[in-house]
């Protein structure tokens, strides 16, 4: 005779045999077959997350706090330890000294019913490896089922159709905005090829007056990946923060851009450390309270920045600083106010769509093909620049990032089936390099600065009268140049005021270019001062210096402008 078995779902069976169960209002415990008792107000693990970045497990606890339903995400170690569970009392959980031990037991039983429903999450963005496989993490990860649980609002909203319509109507045909679009996507290629070419982070700074569309440009770049409201948890933020606070915002990024609006909001007086740290892509070493080295966080990003002042100009005068920043100066990005308004209106409703899909497209291509094309693009750009404008020893290193931008444009065309004005973008990159090469030319910049400094402080160099109480040196007209003798303390102070980081670098450049009259084995000469005492001084040769105009224009009773 067949034995009839009860028909029920597995979850019902599990529920029937469990020691604890929940009602709409309470957590209950079965004490015996016929006896139950109340343990606490309603508390339940609604889901369990496994963070693939930290390998930690977290529980989403749903509970009633004074009749109001709430959710709290806590580490597994919190709800499975009596002491830590009691710490949640201030959050409104009905946890007391009397029921805490029972609740720990209840949560362990809850876990066992959710083992098959654990969902993966991540709190960093961009490229990563998981179990030896390359993945890309945005709101939804590419290459693994995982959902973003970090601080930024990168959840896609709106429609691809409306976003692409905005690009077609408001961006295409404007090479500057096309360049911004490419810059916002360039972080993907930058991070994807970083191991093959030792690439570090890219900084693109827009230095331009207000009403030139520079904020709209940065918001366009951010909209590829996230919401664009600076008040929200956006990849578009402001410079209103300390050096370390700004760096912390990009920790863990690899292949995602970040945008910083309006450099004048920063309290930093000198951006040298900020630039070096950001490009190097790793935190400074720090100690824990136990004097152990903390794990260093890293990043690899394209940083887009703007302001009315030059980022390079706010750092020390150092050619390596200038080489690390791509600056665009004094240009207008949007065609007119209507163009800017149309872009802003579209990206307020549609964002976080195109960036991750572009990353997914790049991941479908063979990496060796991308590398081959990258090297071709780099070689072509290098040859073009060398045949049309001056370069220096830092140019070849910079061509790596120029190639990243140009290759991003090329693959964007294939991905979107839009046509960009790549010739105009190339010309823009060439002009960026020409400007940077001039800035990196330390001896020329230093000589211009020294001439201005002497003109402003003419009386302190014995020009325009002798009634001044400061004495920086002397100026003597020669046949082909003007000789300037500067006392060592005055020279060092002059360079410090000009933000020149290392006087020895400036002196070496001046000497090698014939602007420094010095002994063969040093940068100085021995000269008698006005008291007849010999001392080491710097002797500069200033060519094309209008000394007669300086004498004529200088006040006879001393100059008050010691800048």
Coordinates of C-alpha atoms in Angstrom, one line a residue:
X1 CA 0.0 0.0 0.0
X2 CA 1.4 3.4 -1.0
X3 CA 2.1 5.8 1.9
X4 CA 0.8 9.3 1.2
X5 CA 3.3 12.1 2.0
X6 CA 2.3 15.6 2.7
X7 CA 2.8 18.1 -0.2
X8 CA 4.5 21.4 0.8
X9 CA 7.3 23.7 -0.3
X10 CA 10.7 23.3 1.1
X11 CA 10.5 26.7 2.7
X12 CA 7.3 25.7 4.4
X13 CA 9.0 22.6 5.8
X14 CA 12.0 24.7 7.0
X15 CA 9.6 27.2 8.6
X16 CA 7.7 24.4 10.3
X17 CA 10.8 22.9 11.9
X18 CA 12.4 26.2 12.9
X19 CA 12.7 27.2 16.5
X20 CA 11.9 30.8 15.7
X21 CA 9.4 32.4 13.5
X22 CA 8.0 35.9 12.8
X23 CA 4.6 37.5 12.8
X24 CA 3.8 40.9 11.5
X25 CA 4.7 42.4 14.8
X26 CA 6.9 40.0 16.7
X27 CA 9.8 37.4 16.7
X28 CA 8.4 34.3 18.4
X29 CA 10.2 31.2 19.9
X30 CA 8.7 27.7 20.0
X31 CA 9.4 26.5 23.5
X32 CA 7.6 23.2 23.1
X33 CA 5.0 21.6 20.8
X34 CA 2.2 23.7 22.4
X35 CA 4.1 26.7 23.8
X36 CA 5.5 29.8 22.2
X37 CA 6.8 33.0 23.6
X38 CA 7.6 36.5 22.3
X39 CA 11.3 37.3 21.9
X40 CA 11.3 40.8 20.5
X41 CA 9.5 43.2 18.3
X42 CA 9.6 42.4 14.5
X43 CA 13.2 41.9 13.3
X44 CA 14.2 39.9 10.3
X45 CA 17.2 39.4 8.0
X46 CA 15.7 40.4 4.7
X47 CA 18.8 39.5 2.6
X48 CA 22.5 38.7 2.9
X49 CA 25.2 40.4 0.8
X50 CA 28.7 39.1 -0.1
X51 CA 31.0 42.0 -0.9
X52 CA 33.4 40.8 -3.5
X53 CA 35.8 43.6 -2.9
X54 CA 36.3 43.0 0.9
X55 CA 35.1 39.4 0.9
X56 CA 32.8 40.4 3.9
X57 CA 29.3 39.3 4.4
X58 CA 26.6 41.8 5.5
X59 CA 23.0 41.4 6.6
X60 CA 20.2 43.7 5.7
X61 CA 18.1 43.8 8.8
X62 CA 14.5 44.8 8.5
X63 CA 12.9 45.8 11.9
X64 CA 10.2 47.8 13.5
X65 CA 11.3 50.8 15.6
X66 CA 8.4 52.1 17.6
X67 CA 6.0 50.9 14.9
X68 CA 8.0 52.3 12.0
X69 CA 9.5 49.8 9.5
X70 CA 13.2 50.4 8.9
X71 CA 16.2 48.6 7.3
X72 CA 19.8 48.5 8.5
X73 CA 22.8 47.0 6.8
X74 CA 25.4 45.6 9.3
X75 CA 28.4 43.2 9.1
X76 CA 27.7 39.6 9.9
X77 CA 29.9 39.9 13.0
X78 CA 27.4 42.4 14.4
X79 CA 24.3 40.4 14.4
X80 CA 26.0 37.2 15.5
X81 CA 27.7 38.7 18.6
X82 CA 25.6 39.5 21.6
X83 CA 27.8 42.5 22.6
X84 CA 27.7 44.1 19.2
X85 CA 24.0 43.4 18.8
X86 CA 23.3 45.4 21.9
X87 CA 25.1 48.4 20.3
X88 CA 22.2 48.6 17.8
X89 CA 19.7 49.7 20.5
X90 CA 20.1 53.3 19.5
X91 CA 19.0 52.4 16.0
X92 CA 15.6 51.4 17.4
X93 CA 16.0 47.6 17.4
X94 CA 14.3 45.8 20.3
X95 CA 17.5 44.3 21.7
X96 CA 17.9 44.1 25.4
X97 CA 20.2 42.3 27.9
X98 CA 17.4 39.7 28.3
X99 CA 16.8 38.8 24.7
X100 CA 20.2 39.5 23.0
X101 CA 21.4 35.9 23.3
X102 CA 18.1 34.5 21.9
X103 CA 18.3 37.0 19.0
X104 CA 21.8 35.8 18.1
X105 CA 20.5 32.3 17.9
X106 CA 17.5 33.5 15.9
X107 CA 19.7 35.3 13.4
X108 CA 21.9 32.2 12.9
X109 CA 18.7 30.2 12.1
X110 CA 17.6 33.0 9.7
X111 CA 21.0 32.7 7.9
X112 CA 20.5 29.1 7.2
X113 CA 17.3 29.8 5.3
X114 CA 19.0 32.4 3.1
X115 CA 22.2 30.6 2.1
X116 CA 20.9 30.0 -1.5
X117 CA 19.8 33.7 -1.9
X118 CA 23.1 35.5 -1.0
X119 CA 23.7 38.2 -3.5
X120 CA 27.1 39.6 -4.6
X121 CA 27.8 43.3 -4.1
X122 CA 30.8 45.6 -4.7
X123 CA 31.7 49.1 -3.4
X124 CA 34.5 50.0 -5.8
X125 CA 34.2 51.0 -9.4
X126 CA 36.0 50.0 -12.6
X127 CA 38.2 47.1 -13.6
X128 CA 39.0 44.3 -11.2
X129 CA 39.7 40.6 -11.2
X130 CA 37.4 38.1 -9.5
X131 CA 38.5 34.5 -9.2
X132 CA 41.1 35.1 -11.9
X133 CA 38.5 36.7 -14.3
X134 CA 38.6 40.3 -15.5
X135 CA 35.4 42.2 -14.6
X136 CA 34.2 45.8 -14.7
X137 CA 32.2 47.2 -11.9
X138 CA 29.5 49.8 -12.3
X139 CA 26.0 49.7 -10.9
X140 CA 25.8 46.2 -12.4
X141 CA 29.1 44.5 -12.8
X142 CA 30.2 43.2 -16.2
X143 CA 31.5 39.6 -16.0
X144 CA 29.8 38.7 -12.8
X145 CA 26.4 39.2 -11.2
X146 CA 27.1 41.9 -8.6
X147 CA 25.4 45.1 -7.7
X148 CA 27.1 48.3 -6.5
X149 CA 26.6 49.2 -2.8
X150 CA 29.1 52.0 -2.5
X151 CA 28.6 55.8 -1.9
X152 CA 28.1 57.0 -5.5
X153 CA 24.8 57.3 -7.3
X154 CA 25.8 55.4 -10.5
X155 CA 22.5 53.7 -11.1
X156 CA 21.5 54.2 -14.8
X157 CA 18.5 56.3 -15.3
X158 CA 16.6 57.5 -18.4
X159 CA 17.0 56.1 -21.9
X160 CA 19.9 55.4 -24.2
X161 CA 17.8 56.9 -27.0
X162 CA 17.4 60.3 -25.4
X163 CA 21.0 60.5 -24.3
X164 CA 22.3 59.6 -27.8
X165 CA 19.9 62.1 -29.3
X166 CA 21.5 64.8 -27.1
X167 CA 25.0 63.8 -28.2
X168 CA 24.0 63.9 -31.9
X169 CA 22.2 67.3 -31.7
X170 CA 24.3 69.2 -29.0
X171 CA 27.8 67.7 -29.0
X172 CA 28.7 66.4 -32.4
X173 CA 30.1 69.1 -34.7
X174 CA 31.7 70.9 -31.7
X175 CA 35.3 69.5 -31.4
X176 CA 35.8 70.8 -27.9
X177 CA 32.7 69.0 -26.6
X178 CA 33.6 65.9 -28.6
X179 CA 37.0 66.0 -26.8
X180 CA 35.2 66.2 -23.4
X181 CA 33.0 63.2 -24.4
X182 CA 36.2 61.3 -25.3
X183 CA 37.9 62.4 -22.1
X184 CA 35.0 61.0 -20.0
X185 CA 35.4 57.6 -21.7
X186 CA 39.2 57.6 -21.8
X187 CA 39.6 56.1 -18.3
X188 CA 38.4 52.8 -19.8
X189 CA 41.3 52.4 -22.2
X190 CA 43.7 54.0 -19.7
X191 CA 43.0 51.4 -17.1
X192 CA 42.6 48.5 -19.5
X193 CA 46.1 49.0 -21.0
X194 CA 47.8 50.2 -17.7
X195 CA 49.7 47.0 -17.1
X196 CA 51.0 46.8 -20.6
X197 CA 52.3 50.4 -20.8
X198 CA 52.7 51.4 -17.1
X199 CA 50.1 54.0 -17.4
X200 CA 49.2 56.3 -14.5
X201 CA 46.2 58.6 -14.0
X202 CA 45.5 61.4 -16.5
X203 CA 44.6 65.0 -15.4
X204 CA 42.8 67.2 -17.8
X205 CA 42.3 70.8 -16.5
X206 CA 40.2 73.5 -18.2
X207 CA 41.4 77.0 -17.3
X208 CA 38.8 79.5 -18.6
X209 CA 36.6 82.4 -17.6
X210 CA 33.0 82.0 -16.4
X211 CA 30.2 81.6 -19.0
X212 CA 32.5 79.5 -21.2
X213 CA 30.6 76.2 -20.6
X214 CA 33.4 74.6 -18.6
X215 CA 31.1 73.3 -15.9
X216 CA 28.7 72.0 -18.5
X217 CA 31.6 70.2 -20.1
X218 CA 32.5 68.4 -16.9
X219 CA 28.9 67.5 -16.2
X220 CA 28.7 65.9 -19.7
X221 CA 31.7 63.8 -18.9
X222 CA 30.3 62.7 -15.5
X223 CA 26.9 61.9 -17.0
X224 CA 28.4 59.0 -18.9
X225 CA 28.7 57.3 -15.6
X226 CA 26.6 58.9 -12.9
X227 CA 24.2 61.5 -11.7
X228 CA 25.6 65.0 -12.3
X229 CA 24.2 67.0 -9.3
X230 CA 27.1 68.2 -7.2
X231 CA 24.8 68.0 -4.1
X232 CA 24.1 64.3 -4.8
X233 CA 26.6 61.4 -4.6
X234 CA 28.0 62.2 -8.0
X235 CA 31.2 61.7 -9.9
X236 CA 30.9 65.4 -10.5
X237 CA 32.0 67.3 -7.3
X238 CA 33.8 70.4 -6.3
X239 CA 37.3 71.4 -5.1
X240 CA 35.8 72.2 -1.7
X241 CA 37.9 69.9 0.5
X242 CA 41.3 69.1 1.7
X243 CA 44.0 67.4 -0.3
X244 CA 43.3 64.0 1.4
X245 CA 39.6 64.4 1.3
X246 CA 39.7 64.8 -2.5
X247 CA 42.0 61.9 -2.9
X248 CA 39.7 59.7 -0.8
X249 CA 36.9 60.3 -3.2
X250 CA 38.7 58.3 -6.0
X251 CA 40.2 55.5 -3.9
X252 CA 39.3 52.2 -5.5
X253 CA 38.5 53.6 -8.9
X254 CA 40.1 51.8 -11.9
X255 CA 38.8 53.0 -15.3
X256 CA 36.2 55.5 -14.0
X257 CA 36.6 59.3 -14.5
X258 CA 36.1 61.9 -11.7
X259 CA 35.3 65.6 -12.2
X260 CA 36.2 68.5 -9.9
X261 CA 34.5 71.8 -10.5
X262 CA 36.0 75.3 -9.8
X263 CA 39.5 75.2 -8.4
X264 CA 39.0 78.5 -6.6
X265 CA 36.9 76.7 -4.0
X266 CA 40.0 74.8 -2.8
X267 CA 41.8 75.9 0.3
X268 CA 45.1 74.4 -1.0
X269 CA 47.8 77.1 -1.5
X270 CA 50.0 74.8 -3.6
X271 CA 48.8 71.9 -5.7
X272 CA 52.1 70.2 -6.2
X273 CA 51.5 67.4 -3.7
X274 CA 47.9 66.9 -4.9
X275 CA 49.1 66.5 -8.5
X276 CA 51.9 64.1 -7.7
X277 CA 49.7 61.9 -5.4
X278 CA 46.8 61.8 -7.9
X279 CA 48.9 60.8 -10.9
X280 CA 50.9 58.3 -8.9
X281 CA 47.7 56.5 -8.0
X282 CA 48.5 55.3 -4.5
X283 CA 48.0 56.6 -1.0
X284 CA 50.9 57.7 1.2
X285 CA 52.0 55.1 3.7
X286 CA 50.2 55.5 7.0
X287 CA 50.4 53.7 10.4
X288 CA 47.5 52.3 12.4
X289 CA 47.2 53.1 16.1
X290 CA 49.2 50.0 16.7
X291 CA 52.1 51.4 14.6
X292 CA 51.5 48.9 11.8
X293 CA 51.4 49.9 8.1
X294 CA 47.9 50.4 6.8
X295 CA 46.9 48.8 3.5
X296 CA 47.4 51.5 0.9
X297 CA 44.4 52.2 -1.4
X298 CA 45.0 52.8 -5.1
X299 CA 43.2 54.3 -8.1
X300 CA 43.6 54.8 -11.9
X301 CA 41.4 57.5 -13.3
X302 CA 40.9 60.3 -15.7
X303 CA 40.4 63.4 -13.6
X304 CA 38.7 66.3 -15.3
X305 CA 39.1 69.6 -13.5
X306 CA 38.2 73.3 -14.2
X307 CA 38.6 76.8 -12.8
X308 CA 39.5 80.3 -13.8
X309 CA 43.1 79.6 -12.9
X310 CA 45.7 77.2 -14.2
X311 CA 46.3 74.1 -12.2
X312 CA 49.9 74.1 -13.2
X313 CA 50.2 77.7 -12.3
X314 CA 49.0 76.9 -8.8
X315 CA 51.8 74.3 -8.3
X316 CA 55.6 74.6 -8.0
X317 CA 57.5 75.6 -11.1
X318 CA 58.6 72.1 -12.0
X319 CA 58.7 70.6 -15.5
X320 CA 57.5 67.2 -14.2
X321 CA 54.4 68.9 -12.8
X322 CA 53.7 70.5 -16.1
X323 CA 54.2 67.2 -17.9
X324 CA 51.6 65.5 -15.6
X325 CA 48.7 67.9 -16.4
X326 CA 47.0 68.4 -19.7
X327 CA 45.7 72.0 -19.7
X328 CA 43.2 73.7 -22.0
X329 CA 43.2 77.4 -21.7
X330 CA 40.8 80.2 -22.7
X331 CA 38.4 78.4 -24.9
X332 CA 34.6 78.3 -25.0
X333 CA 33.0 74.8 -24.9
X334 CA 29.3 75.4 -25.5
X335 CA 28.1 77.1 -28.7
X336 CA 25.7 79.4 -26.8
X337 CA 23.4 79.5 -23.7
X338 CA 20.7 77.4 -25.5
X339 CA 23.3 74.7 -26.3
X340 CA 24.4 74.5 -22.6
X341 CA 20.8 74.4 -21.4
X342 CA 19.9 71.6 -23.8
X343 CA 22.8 69.5 -22.6
X344 CA 22.0 70.2 -18.9
X345 CA 18.4 69.3 -19.4
X346 CA 19.2 66.0 -21.1
X347 CA 21.8 64.8 -18.6
X348 CA 19.6 65.6 -15.6
X349 CA 17.2 62.9 -16.7
X350 CA 19.5 60.5 -18.6
X351 CA 22.8 59.4 -17.0
X352 CA 25.0 56.4 -16.1
X353 CA 24.1 54.7 -19.4
X354 CA 26.9 55.1 -22.0
X355 CA 30.0 54.6 -19.9
X356 CA 29.5 51.0 -18.7
X357 CA 28.3 50.0 -22.2
X358 CA 31.4 51.4 -23.7
X359 CA 33.5 49.5 -21.2
X360 CA 31.6 46.3 -22.0
X361 CA 32.3 46.9 -25.7
X362 CA 36.0 47.3 -25.1
X363 CA 36.1 44.1 -23.2
X364 CA 34.7 42.2 -26.2
X365 CA 37.7 43.2 -28.3
X366 CA 41.0 41.3 -28.4
X367 CA 43.5 43.0 -26.1
X368 CA 46.4 42.3 -28.5
X369 CA 44.5 44.1 -31.3
X370 CA 43.9 47.1 -29.0
X371 CA 47.6 47.2 -28.0
X372 CA 48.7 47.0 -31.7
X373 CA 46.4 49.8 -32.6
X374 CA 47.5 51.8 -29.6
X375 CA 51.1 51.7 -30.6
X376 CA 50.2 52.7 -34.2
X377 CA 48.2 55.7 -33.0
X378 CA 51.0 56.7 -30.6
X379 CA 53.7 56.5 -33.3
X380 CA 51.6 58.5 -35.8
X381 CA 50.9 61.2 -33.3
X382 CA 54.5 61.4 -32.2
X383 CA 55.7 61.7 -35.8
X384 CA 53.1 64.4 -36.6
X385 CA 54.1 66.6 -33.6
X386 CA 57.8 66.2 -34.1
X387 CA 57.5 67.4 -37.7
X388 CA 55.5 70.4 -36.9
X389 CA 56.5 71.8 -33.4
X390 CA 59.2 71.7 -30.8
X391 CA 59.4 68.8 -28.3
X392 CA 61.4 68.0 -25.2
X393 CA 62.6 64.9 -23.4
X394 CA 59.2 64.5 -21.7
X395 CA 57.2 64.4 -24.9
X396 CA 57.5 60.7 -25.6
X397 CA 56.1 59.8 -22.2
X398 CA 53.2 62.1 -22.7
X399 CA 52.4 60.5 -26.1
X400 CA 51.1 57.5 -24.1
X401 CA 48.2 59.5 -22.8
X402 CA 47.6 61.3 -26.1
X403 CA 47.3 57.9 -27.7
X404 CA 44.8 56.9 -25.0
X405 CA 42.6 59.8 -25.9
X406 CA 42.9 59.3 -29.7
X407 CA 42.2 55.6 -29.4
X408 CA 39.2 56.2 -27.2
X409 CA 37.8 58.5 -29.9
X410 CA 38.4 55.8 -32.6
X411 CA 36.7 53.1 -30.6
X412 CA 33.8 55.4 -29.6
X413 CA 33.1 55.8 -33.3
X414 CA 32.9 52.1 -33.8
X415 CA 30.8 51.6 -30.7
X416 CA 28.3 54.4 -31.3
X417 CA 28.4 54.6 -35.1
X418 CA 28.8 58.4 -34.7
X419 CA 31.5 60.3 -36.5
X420 CA 33.8 62.5 -34.5
X421 CA 36.0 65.3 -35.9
X422 CA 39.2 63.4 -35.0
X423 CA 41.4 65.8 -37.0
X424 CA 40.2 68.7 -34.9
X425 CA 40.7 66.7 -31.7
X426 CA 44.2 65.9 -32.9
X427 CA 44.9 69.6 -33.5
X428 CA 43.6 70.4 -30.0
X429 CA 46.0 67.8 -28.5
X430 CA 48.9 69.3 -30.4
X431 CA 48.1 72.7 -29.1
X432 CA 47.9 71.4 -25.6
X433 CA 51.4 69.9 -26.1
X434 CA 52.8 73.1 -27.6
X435 CA 51.6 75.1 -24.6
X436 CA 52.9 72.5 -22.1
X437 CA 56.3 72.4 -23.8
X438 CA 56.7 76.1 -23.4
X439 CA 55.6 75.8 -19.7
X440 CA 58.1 73.0 -19.2
X441 CA 60.9 75.1 -20.6
X442 CA 62.3 76.1 -17.2
X443 CA 65.0 78.4 -18.3
X444 CA 62.8 80.5 -20.6
X445 CA 60.1 80.8 -17.9
X446 CA 62.6 81.5 -15.2
X447 CA 64.2 84.3 -17.2
X448 CA 60.8 85.9 -17.9
X449 CA 60.0 85.7 -14.2
X450 CA 63.4 87.1 -13.2
X451 CA 63.1 90.1 -15.6
X452 CA 59.6 90.8 -14.1
X453 CA 60.9 90.5 -10.6
X454 CA 63.8 92.9 -11.2
X455 CA 61.5 95.4 -12.8
X456 CA 59.0 95.3 -9.9
X457 CA 61.9 95.5 -7.4
X458 CA 64.1 97.8 -9.4
X459 CA 65.2 100.0 -6.4
X460 CA 66.4 97.0 -4.5
X461 CA 68.8 96.3 -7.4
X462 CA 70.1 99.9 -7.4
X463 CA 67.9 101.2 -10.2
X464 CA 65.9 104.4 -10.0
X465 CA 67.7 105.9 -7.0
X466 CA 69.6 104.8 -3.9
X467 CA 67.1 105.6 -1.2
X468 CA 65.9 102.0 -0.7
X469 CA 66.8 100.1 2.4
X470 CA 66.9 96.7 0.7
X471 CA 69.7 95.4 -1.5
X472 CA 69.1 92.3 -3.6
X473 CA 72.0 92.9 -6.0
X474 CA 73.1 95.0 -8.8
X475 CA 72.3 95.6 -12.5
X476 CA 75.0 96.6 -15.0
X477 CA 74.4 97.2 -18.7
X478 CA 76.9 95.3 -21.0
X479 CA 77.4 95.5 -24.7
X480 CA 75.1 92.6 -25.7
X481 CA 73.2 91.9 -22.5
X482 CA 72.4 93.2 -19.0
X483 CA 74.4 91.7 -16.2
X484 CA 72.5 91.1 -13.0
X485 CA 74.4 90.1 -9.8
X486 CA 72.0 88.6 -7.2
X487 CA 73.1 87.7 -3.7
X488 CA 72.4 84.1 -2.8
X489 CA 69.7 84.7 -0.1
X490 CA 67.9 87.1 -2.4
X491 CA 68.1 84.7 -5.4
X492 CA 66.6 81.8 -3.3
X493 CA 63.9 84.1 -1.9
X494 CA 63.1 85.3 -5.5
X495 CA 62.6 81.7 -6.7
X496 CA 60.6 80.8 -3.6
X497 CA 58.2 83.6 -4.3
X498 CA 57.9 82.4 -7.9
X499 CA 57.0 78.9 -6.7
X500 CA 60.1 77.3 -8.2
X501 CA 60.5 74.1 -6.2
X502 CA 64.2 73.5 -6.6
X503 CA 66.7 76.3 -7.3
X504 CA 69.4 73.8 -8.4
X505 CA 67.1 72.7 -11.3
X506 CA 66.6 76.3 -12.4
X507 CA 70.3 77.1 -12.1
X508 CA 71.3 74.0 -14.1
X509 CA 68.9 75.0 -16.9
X510 CA 70.1 78.6 -16.9
X511 CA 73.8 77.5 -17.0
X512 CA 73.2 75.0 -19.9
X513 CA 71.4 77.7 -21.9
X514 CA 74.1 80.4 -21.4
X515 CA 72.2 82.6 -19.1
X516 CA 74.4 82.1 -16.1
X517 CA 78.0 83.5 -15.8
X518 CA 79.7 81.1 -13.3
X519 CA 82.7 79.1 -12.5
X520 CA 83.0 75.8 -14.4
X521 CA 82.4 73.6 -11.3
X522 CA 79.6 75.6 -9.7
X523 CA 76.7 78.0 -10.3
X524 CA 78.3 81.1 -8.6
X525 CA 81.1 83.5 -9.0
X526 CA 83.1 85.3 -6.3
X527 CA 82.5 89.1 -6.3
X528 CA 83.1 92.0 -3.9
X529 CA 80.0 93.5 -2.4
X530 CA 79.4 97.1 -1.7
X531 CA 81.4 96.8 1.5
X532 CA 84.4 95.4 -0.4
X533 CA 84.0 91.9 1.0
X534 CA 84.1 88.9 -1.4
X535 CA 81.1 86.6 -1.4
X536 CA 79.6 84.0 -3.8
X537 CA 76.9 85.5 -6.0
X538 CA 74.8 84.5 -8.9
X539 CA 75.6 86.4 -12.1
X540 CA 72.8 86.4 -14.7
X541 CA 72.9 87.5 -18.3
X542 CA 69.6 89.1 -19.4
X543 CA 69.2 89.5 -23.1
X544 CA 66.7 92.0 -24.5
X545 CA 66.1 93.6 -21.1
X546 CA 64.9 97.2 -21.4
X547 CA 67.0 98.6 -18.6
X548 CA 66.6 102.3 -19.7
X549 CA 62.8 102.0 -19.5
X550 CA 63.1 100.4 -16.1
X551 CA 65.3 103.2 -14.8
X552 CA 62.9 105.8 -16.2
X553 CA 59.7 104.2 -14.8
X554 CA 61.2 103.4 -11.4
X555 CA 60.4 105.6 -8.4
X556 CA 63.4 107.5 -7.1
X557 CA 62.7 106.9 -3.4
X558 CA 62.4 103.1 -3.6
X559 CA 59.9 100.6 -4.8
X560 CA 57.2 99.5 -2.5
X561 CA 56.3 96.4 -4.5
X562 CA 58.3 93.5 -3.2
X563 CA 56.2 90.7 -4.7

